[in-house]
Short mmCIF file of C-alpha atoms in Angstrom, two decimals:
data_model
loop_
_atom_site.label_atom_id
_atom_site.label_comp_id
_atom_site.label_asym_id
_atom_site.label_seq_id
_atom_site.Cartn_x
_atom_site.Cartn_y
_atom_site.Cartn_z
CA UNK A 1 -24.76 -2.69 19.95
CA UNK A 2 -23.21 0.33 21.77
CA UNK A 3 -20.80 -2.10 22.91
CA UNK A 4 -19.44 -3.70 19.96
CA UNK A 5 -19.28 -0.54 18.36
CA UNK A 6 -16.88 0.37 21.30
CA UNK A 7 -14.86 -3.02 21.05
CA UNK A 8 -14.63 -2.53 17.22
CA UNK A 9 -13.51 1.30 17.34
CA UNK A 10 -10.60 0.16 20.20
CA UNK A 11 -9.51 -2.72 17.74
CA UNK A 12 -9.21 -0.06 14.95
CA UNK A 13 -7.36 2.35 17.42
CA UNK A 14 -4.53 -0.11 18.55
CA UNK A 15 -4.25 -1.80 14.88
CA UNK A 16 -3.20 1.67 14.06
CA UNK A 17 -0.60 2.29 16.75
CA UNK A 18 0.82 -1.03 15.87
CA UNK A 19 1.48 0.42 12.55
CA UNK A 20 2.06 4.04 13.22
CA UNK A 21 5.26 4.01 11.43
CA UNK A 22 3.52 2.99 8.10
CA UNK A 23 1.35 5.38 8.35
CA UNK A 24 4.02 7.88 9.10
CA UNK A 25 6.33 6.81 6.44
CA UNK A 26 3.31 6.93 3.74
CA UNK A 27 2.73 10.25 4.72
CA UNK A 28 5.85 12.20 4.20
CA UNK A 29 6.65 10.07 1.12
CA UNK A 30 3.20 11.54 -0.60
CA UNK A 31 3.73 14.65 1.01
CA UNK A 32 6.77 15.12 -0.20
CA UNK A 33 5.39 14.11 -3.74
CA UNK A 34 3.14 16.83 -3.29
CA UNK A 35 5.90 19.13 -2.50
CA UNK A 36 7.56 18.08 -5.67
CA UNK A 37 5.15 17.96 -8.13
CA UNK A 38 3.99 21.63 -7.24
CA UNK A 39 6.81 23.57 -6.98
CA UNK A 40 8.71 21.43 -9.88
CA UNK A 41 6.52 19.77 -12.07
CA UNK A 42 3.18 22.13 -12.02
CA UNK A 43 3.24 25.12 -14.53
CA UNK A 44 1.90 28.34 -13.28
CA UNK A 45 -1.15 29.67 -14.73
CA UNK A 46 -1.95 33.33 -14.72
CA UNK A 47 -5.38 34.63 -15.72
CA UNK A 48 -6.30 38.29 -17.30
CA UNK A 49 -9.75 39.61 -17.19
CA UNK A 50 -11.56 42.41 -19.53
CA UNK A 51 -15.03 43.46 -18.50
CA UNK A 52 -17.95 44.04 -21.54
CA UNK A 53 -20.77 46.00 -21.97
CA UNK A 54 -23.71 45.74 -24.80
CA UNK A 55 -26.91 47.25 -24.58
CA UNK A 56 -28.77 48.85 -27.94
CA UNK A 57 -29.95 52.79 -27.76
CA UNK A 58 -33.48 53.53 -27.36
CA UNK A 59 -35.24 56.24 -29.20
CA UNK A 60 -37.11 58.82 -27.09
CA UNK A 61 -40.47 57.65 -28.39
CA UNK A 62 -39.74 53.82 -26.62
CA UNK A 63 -38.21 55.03 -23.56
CA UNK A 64 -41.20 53.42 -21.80
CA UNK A 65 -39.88 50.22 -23.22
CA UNK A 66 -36.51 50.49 -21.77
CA UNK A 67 -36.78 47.99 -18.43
CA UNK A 68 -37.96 45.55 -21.28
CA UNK A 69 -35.24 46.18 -23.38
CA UNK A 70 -32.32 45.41 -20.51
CA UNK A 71 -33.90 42.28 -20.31
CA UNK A 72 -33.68 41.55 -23.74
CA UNK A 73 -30.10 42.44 -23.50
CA UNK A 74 -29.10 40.38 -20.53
CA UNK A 75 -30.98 37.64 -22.34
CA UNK A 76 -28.44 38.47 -25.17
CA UNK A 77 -25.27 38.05 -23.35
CA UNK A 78 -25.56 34.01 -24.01
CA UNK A 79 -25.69 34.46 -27.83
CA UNK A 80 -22.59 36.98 -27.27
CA UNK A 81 -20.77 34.42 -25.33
CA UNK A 82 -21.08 32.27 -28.42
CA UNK A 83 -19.73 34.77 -30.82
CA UNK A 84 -16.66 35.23 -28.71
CA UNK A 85 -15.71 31.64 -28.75
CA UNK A 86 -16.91 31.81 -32.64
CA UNK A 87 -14.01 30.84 -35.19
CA UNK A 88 -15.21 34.49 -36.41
CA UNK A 89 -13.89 36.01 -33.57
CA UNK A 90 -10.62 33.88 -32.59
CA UNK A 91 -9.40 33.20 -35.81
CA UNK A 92 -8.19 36.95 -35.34
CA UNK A 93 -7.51 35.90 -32.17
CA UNK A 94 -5.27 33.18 -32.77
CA UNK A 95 -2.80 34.95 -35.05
CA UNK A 96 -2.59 37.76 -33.00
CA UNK A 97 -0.90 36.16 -30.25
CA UNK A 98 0.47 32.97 -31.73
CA UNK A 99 3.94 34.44 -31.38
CA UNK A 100 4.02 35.40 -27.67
CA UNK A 101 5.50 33.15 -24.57
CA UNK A 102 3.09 31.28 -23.57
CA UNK A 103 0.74 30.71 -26.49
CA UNK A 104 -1.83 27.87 -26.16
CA UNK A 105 -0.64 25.80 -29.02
CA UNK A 106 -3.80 26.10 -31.24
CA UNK A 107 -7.35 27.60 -31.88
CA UNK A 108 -8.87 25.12 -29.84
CA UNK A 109 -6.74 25.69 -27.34
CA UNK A 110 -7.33 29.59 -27.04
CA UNK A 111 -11.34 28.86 -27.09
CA UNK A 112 -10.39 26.21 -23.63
CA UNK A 113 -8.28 29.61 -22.14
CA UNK A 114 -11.54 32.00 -22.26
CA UNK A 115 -14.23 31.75 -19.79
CA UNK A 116 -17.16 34.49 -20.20
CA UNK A 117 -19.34 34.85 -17.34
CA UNK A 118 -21.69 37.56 -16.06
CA UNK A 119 -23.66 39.30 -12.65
CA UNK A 120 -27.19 38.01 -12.75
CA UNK A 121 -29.08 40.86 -14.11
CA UNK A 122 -26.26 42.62 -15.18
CA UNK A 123 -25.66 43.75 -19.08
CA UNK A 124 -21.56 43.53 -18.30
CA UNK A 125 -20.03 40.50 -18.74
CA UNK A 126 -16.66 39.28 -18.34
CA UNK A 127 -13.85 37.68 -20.96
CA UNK A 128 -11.10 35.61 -18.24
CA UNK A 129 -8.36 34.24 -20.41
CA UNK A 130 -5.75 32.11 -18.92
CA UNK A 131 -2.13 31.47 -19.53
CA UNK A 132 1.27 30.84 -18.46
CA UNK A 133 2.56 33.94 -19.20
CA UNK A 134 0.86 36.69 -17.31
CA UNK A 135 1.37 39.05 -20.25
CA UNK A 136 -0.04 36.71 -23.01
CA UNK A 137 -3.27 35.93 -20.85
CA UNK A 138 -3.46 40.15 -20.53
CA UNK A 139 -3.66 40.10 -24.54
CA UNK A 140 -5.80 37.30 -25.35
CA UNK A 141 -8.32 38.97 -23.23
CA UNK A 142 -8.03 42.16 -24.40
CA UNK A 143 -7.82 41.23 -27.98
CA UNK A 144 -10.65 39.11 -28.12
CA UNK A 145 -12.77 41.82 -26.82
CA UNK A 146 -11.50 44.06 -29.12
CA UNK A 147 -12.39 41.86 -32.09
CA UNK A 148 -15.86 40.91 -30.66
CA UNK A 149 -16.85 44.51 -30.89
CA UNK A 150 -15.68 45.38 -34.24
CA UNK A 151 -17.43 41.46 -35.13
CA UNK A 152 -20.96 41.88 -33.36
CA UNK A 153 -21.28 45.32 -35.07
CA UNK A 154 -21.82 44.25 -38.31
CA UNK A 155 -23.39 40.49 -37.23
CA UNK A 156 -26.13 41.99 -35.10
CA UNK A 157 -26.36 46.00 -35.60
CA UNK A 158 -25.33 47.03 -32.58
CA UNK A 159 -23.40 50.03 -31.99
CA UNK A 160 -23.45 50.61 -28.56
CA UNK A 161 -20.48 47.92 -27.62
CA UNK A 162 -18.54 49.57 -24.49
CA UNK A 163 -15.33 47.81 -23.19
CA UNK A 164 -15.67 48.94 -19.77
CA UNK A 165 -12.27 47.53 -18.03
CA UNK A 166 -9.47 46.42 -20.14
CA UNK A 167 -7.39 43.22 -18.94
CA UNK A 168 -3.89 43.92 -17.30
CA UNK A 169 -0.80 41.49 -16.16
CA UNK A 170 -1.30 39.97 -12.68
CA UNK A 171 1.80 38.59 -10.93
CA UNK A 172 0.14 36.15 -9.01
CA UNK A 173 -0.69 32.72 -10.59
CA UNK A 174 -3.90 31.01 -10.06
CA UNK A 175 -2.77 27.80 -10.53
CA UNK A 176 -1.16 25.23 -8.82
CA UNK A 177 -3.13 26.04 -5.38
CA UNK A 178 0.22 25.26 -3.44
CA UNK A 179 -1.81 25.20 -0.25
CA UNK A 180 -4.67 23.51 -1.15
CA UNK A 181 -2.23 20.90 -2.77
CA UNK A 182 -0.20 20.21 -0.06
CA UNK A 183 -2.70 19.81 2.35
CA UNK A 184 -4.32 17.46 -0.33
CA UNK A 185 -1.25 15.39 0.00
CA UNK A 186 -0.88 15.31 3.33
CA UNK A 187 -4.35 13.82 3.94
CA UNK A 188 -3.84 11.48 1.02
CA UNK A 189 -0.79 10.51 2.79
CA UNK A 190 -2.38 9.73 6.24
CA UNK A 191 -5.16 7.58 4.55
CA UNK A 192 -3.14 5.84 2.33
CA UNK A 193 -1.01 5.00 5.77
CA UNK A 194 -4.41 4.21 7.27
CA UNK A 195 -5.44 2.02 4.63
CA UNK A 196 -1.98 -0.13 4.26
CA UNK A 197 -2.08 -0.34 8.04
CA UNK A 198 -5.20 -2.45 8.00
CA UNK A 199 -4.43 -4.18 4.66
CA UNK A 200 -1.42 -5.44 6.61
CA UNK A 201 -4.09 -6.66 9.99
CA UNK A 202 -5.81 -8.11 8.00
CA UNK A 203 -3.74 -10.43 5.59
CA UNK A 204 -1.15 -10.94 9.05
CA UNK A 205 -2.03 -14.92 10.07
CA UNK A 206 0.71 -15.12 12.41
CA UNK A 207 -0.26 -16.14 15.63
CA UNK A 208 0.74 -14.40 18.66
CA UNK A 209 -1.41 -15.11 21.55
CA UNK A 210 -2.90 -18.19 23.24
CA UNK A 211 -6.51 -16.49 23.13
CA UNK A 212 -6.56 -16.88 19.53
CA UNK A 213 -5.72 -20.57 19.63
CA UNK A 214 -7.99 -21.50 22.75
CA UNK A 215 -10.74 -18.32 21.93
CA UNK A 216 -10.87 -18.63 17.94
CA UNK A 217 -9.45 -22.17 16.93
CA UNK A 218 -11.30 -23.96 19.95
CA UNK A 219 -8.34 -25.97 20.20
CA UNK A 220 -6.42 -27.18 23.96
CA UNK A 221 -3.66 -25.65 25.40
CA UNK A 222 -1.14 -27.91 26.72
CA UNK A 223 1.46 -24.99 28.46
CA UNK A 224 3.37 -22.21 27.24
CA UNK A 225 6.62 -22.53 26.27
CA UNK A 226 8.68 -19.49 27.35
CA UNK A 227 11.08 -18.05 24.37
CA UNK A 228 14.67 -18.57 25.38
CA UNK A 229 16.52 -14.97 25.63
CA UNK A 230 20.16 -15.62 23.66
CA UNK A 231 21.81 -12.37 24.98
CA UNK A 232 20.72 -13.79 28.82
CA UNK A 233 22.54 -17.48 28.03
CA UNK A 234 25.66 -15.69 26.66
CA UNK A 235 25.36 -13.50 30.03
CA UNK A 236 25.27 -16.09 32.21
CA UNK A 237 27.91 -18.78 30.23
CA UNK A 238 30.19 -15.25 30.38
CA UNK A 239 29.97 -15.20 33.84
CA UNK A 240 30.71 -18.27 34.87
CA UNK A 241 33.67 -17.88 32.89
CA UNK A 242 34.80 -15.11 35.05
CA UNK A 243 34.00 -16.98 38.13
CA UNK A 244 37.16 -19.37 37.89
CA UNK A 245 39.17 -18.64 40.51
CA UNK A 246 42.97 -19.59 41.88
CA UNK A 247 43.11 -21.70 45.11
CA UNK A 248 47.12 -22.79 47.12
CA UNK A 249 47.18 -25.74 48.71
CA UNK A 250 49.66 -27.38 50.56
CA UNK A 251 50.25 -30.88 50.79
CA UNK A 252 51.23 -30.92 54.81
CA UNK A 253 55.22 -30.92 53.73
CA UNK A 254 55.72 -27.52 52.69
CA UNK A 255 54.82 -27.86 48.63
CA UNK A 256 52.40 -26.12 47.75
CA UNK A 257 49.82 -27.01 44.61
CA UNK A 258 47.53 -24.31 42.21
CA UNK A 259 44.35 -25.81 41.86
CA UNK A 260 41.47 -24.20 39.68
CA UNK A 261 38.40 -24.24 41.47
CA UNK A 262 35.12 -23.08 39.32
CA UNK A 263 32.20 -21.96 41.43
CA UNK A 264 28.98 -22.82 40.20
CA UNK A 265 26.58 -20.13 39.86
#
């Protein structure tokens, strides 16, 4: 078994030598696609993030109470994720920043920006909103937390709403991963290579050795006849050429005769 493994791995290693210019022309060409796509085609993203904090007042009689009552609020912090992405709250939202660069397009579209997600045990959550202007994704954040306190005040009676960061600009896009996508490329590009390479083996019935006629075919071989070199006849027919030579001769009575003599080679 070892052995055919072996066999079967050296097959695999010399099909793709024979084609290692496939697989190196299928690998800049998607590399280069790679290139292109994410410096030229690729919008950057930028994301802004505003940090939240909701937790209801206890009175001094229920102090006792009050491990019990962050747990109710940390439960809480999936029914506030709802009300943020609540047409109550980005309906406000929307208009806000409908008229700045890089403006979703739509309701729906602001709701797909936001992603709220919290610390496990922890009563402040988080409100990331993403955009392609590093500015607009600073506001959408920042506005929708200010709207989801002034909302879940009168929806739930709380009054203890705390935003405890507020969202700023970053300069540096999240997205496109320019690394991560040109290394994605690359390796696309080698296995696509790999993968044409042995397409090609495989679908190639030409027949190039006698093994395969004698070993596979079971059929008789009769001789080998050697290919015939052009550039070696036109050698040799050239030199011959050359090889004609002059020779005097005299015929005993003082003429004397030019004879071409040709020496065979």
């Amino acid at each position: 078994m070892e052995s055919e493994q072996t066999i079967s791995l050296m097959q695999i290693v010399g099909i793709l030598r024979k084609h290692i210019k496939i697989i190196g022309i299928t690998t800049v060409v998607v590399f280069i696609a790679a290139l292109f796509v994410t410096f030229f085609v690729m919008t950057p993203k930028y994301e802004a993030t505003t940090e939240i904090l909701v937790n209801r007042k206890l009175s001094p009689e229920n102090q006792g109470a009050q491990l019990q009552q962050v747990q109710a609020d940390v439960q809480m912090i999936s029914t506030y994720k709802d009300i943020i992405t609540s047409p109550t709250v980005l309906t406000t939202v929307n208009k806000t920043v409908s008229d700045y660069p890089g403006y979703p397009g739509s309701m729906d579209a602001v709701k797909n920006a936001l992603s709220i997600s919290n610390e496990t045990n922890s009563q402040v959550f988080s409100v990331t909103a993403t955009s392609t202007d590093a500015r607009t994704a600073a506001v959408i954040a920042n506005e929708t937390a200010k709207v989801f306190k002034k909302r879940v005040v009168k929806m739930m009676s709380i009054n203890n709403v705390s935003i405890v960061s507020r969202a700023v600009p970053s300069e540096h896009a999240v997205s496109p991963r320019k690394t991560l996508n040109l290394l994605v490329g690359l390796v696309v590009g080698v296995l696509l290579g790999i993968i044409l390479a042995l397409v090609r083996e495989i679908t190639d019935r030409t027949v190039t050795t006698e093994a395969f006629l004698t070993d596979d075919l079971g059929l008789k071989s009769l001789g080998v006849i050697s290919e015939i070199d052009q550039a070696d006849v036109k050698k040799r027919i050239s030199h011959v050429h050359h090889s004609e030579s002059s020779v005097l001769i005299t015929d005993g009575q003082g003429d004397v005769e030019t004879r071409q003599h040709r020496r065979r080679v």
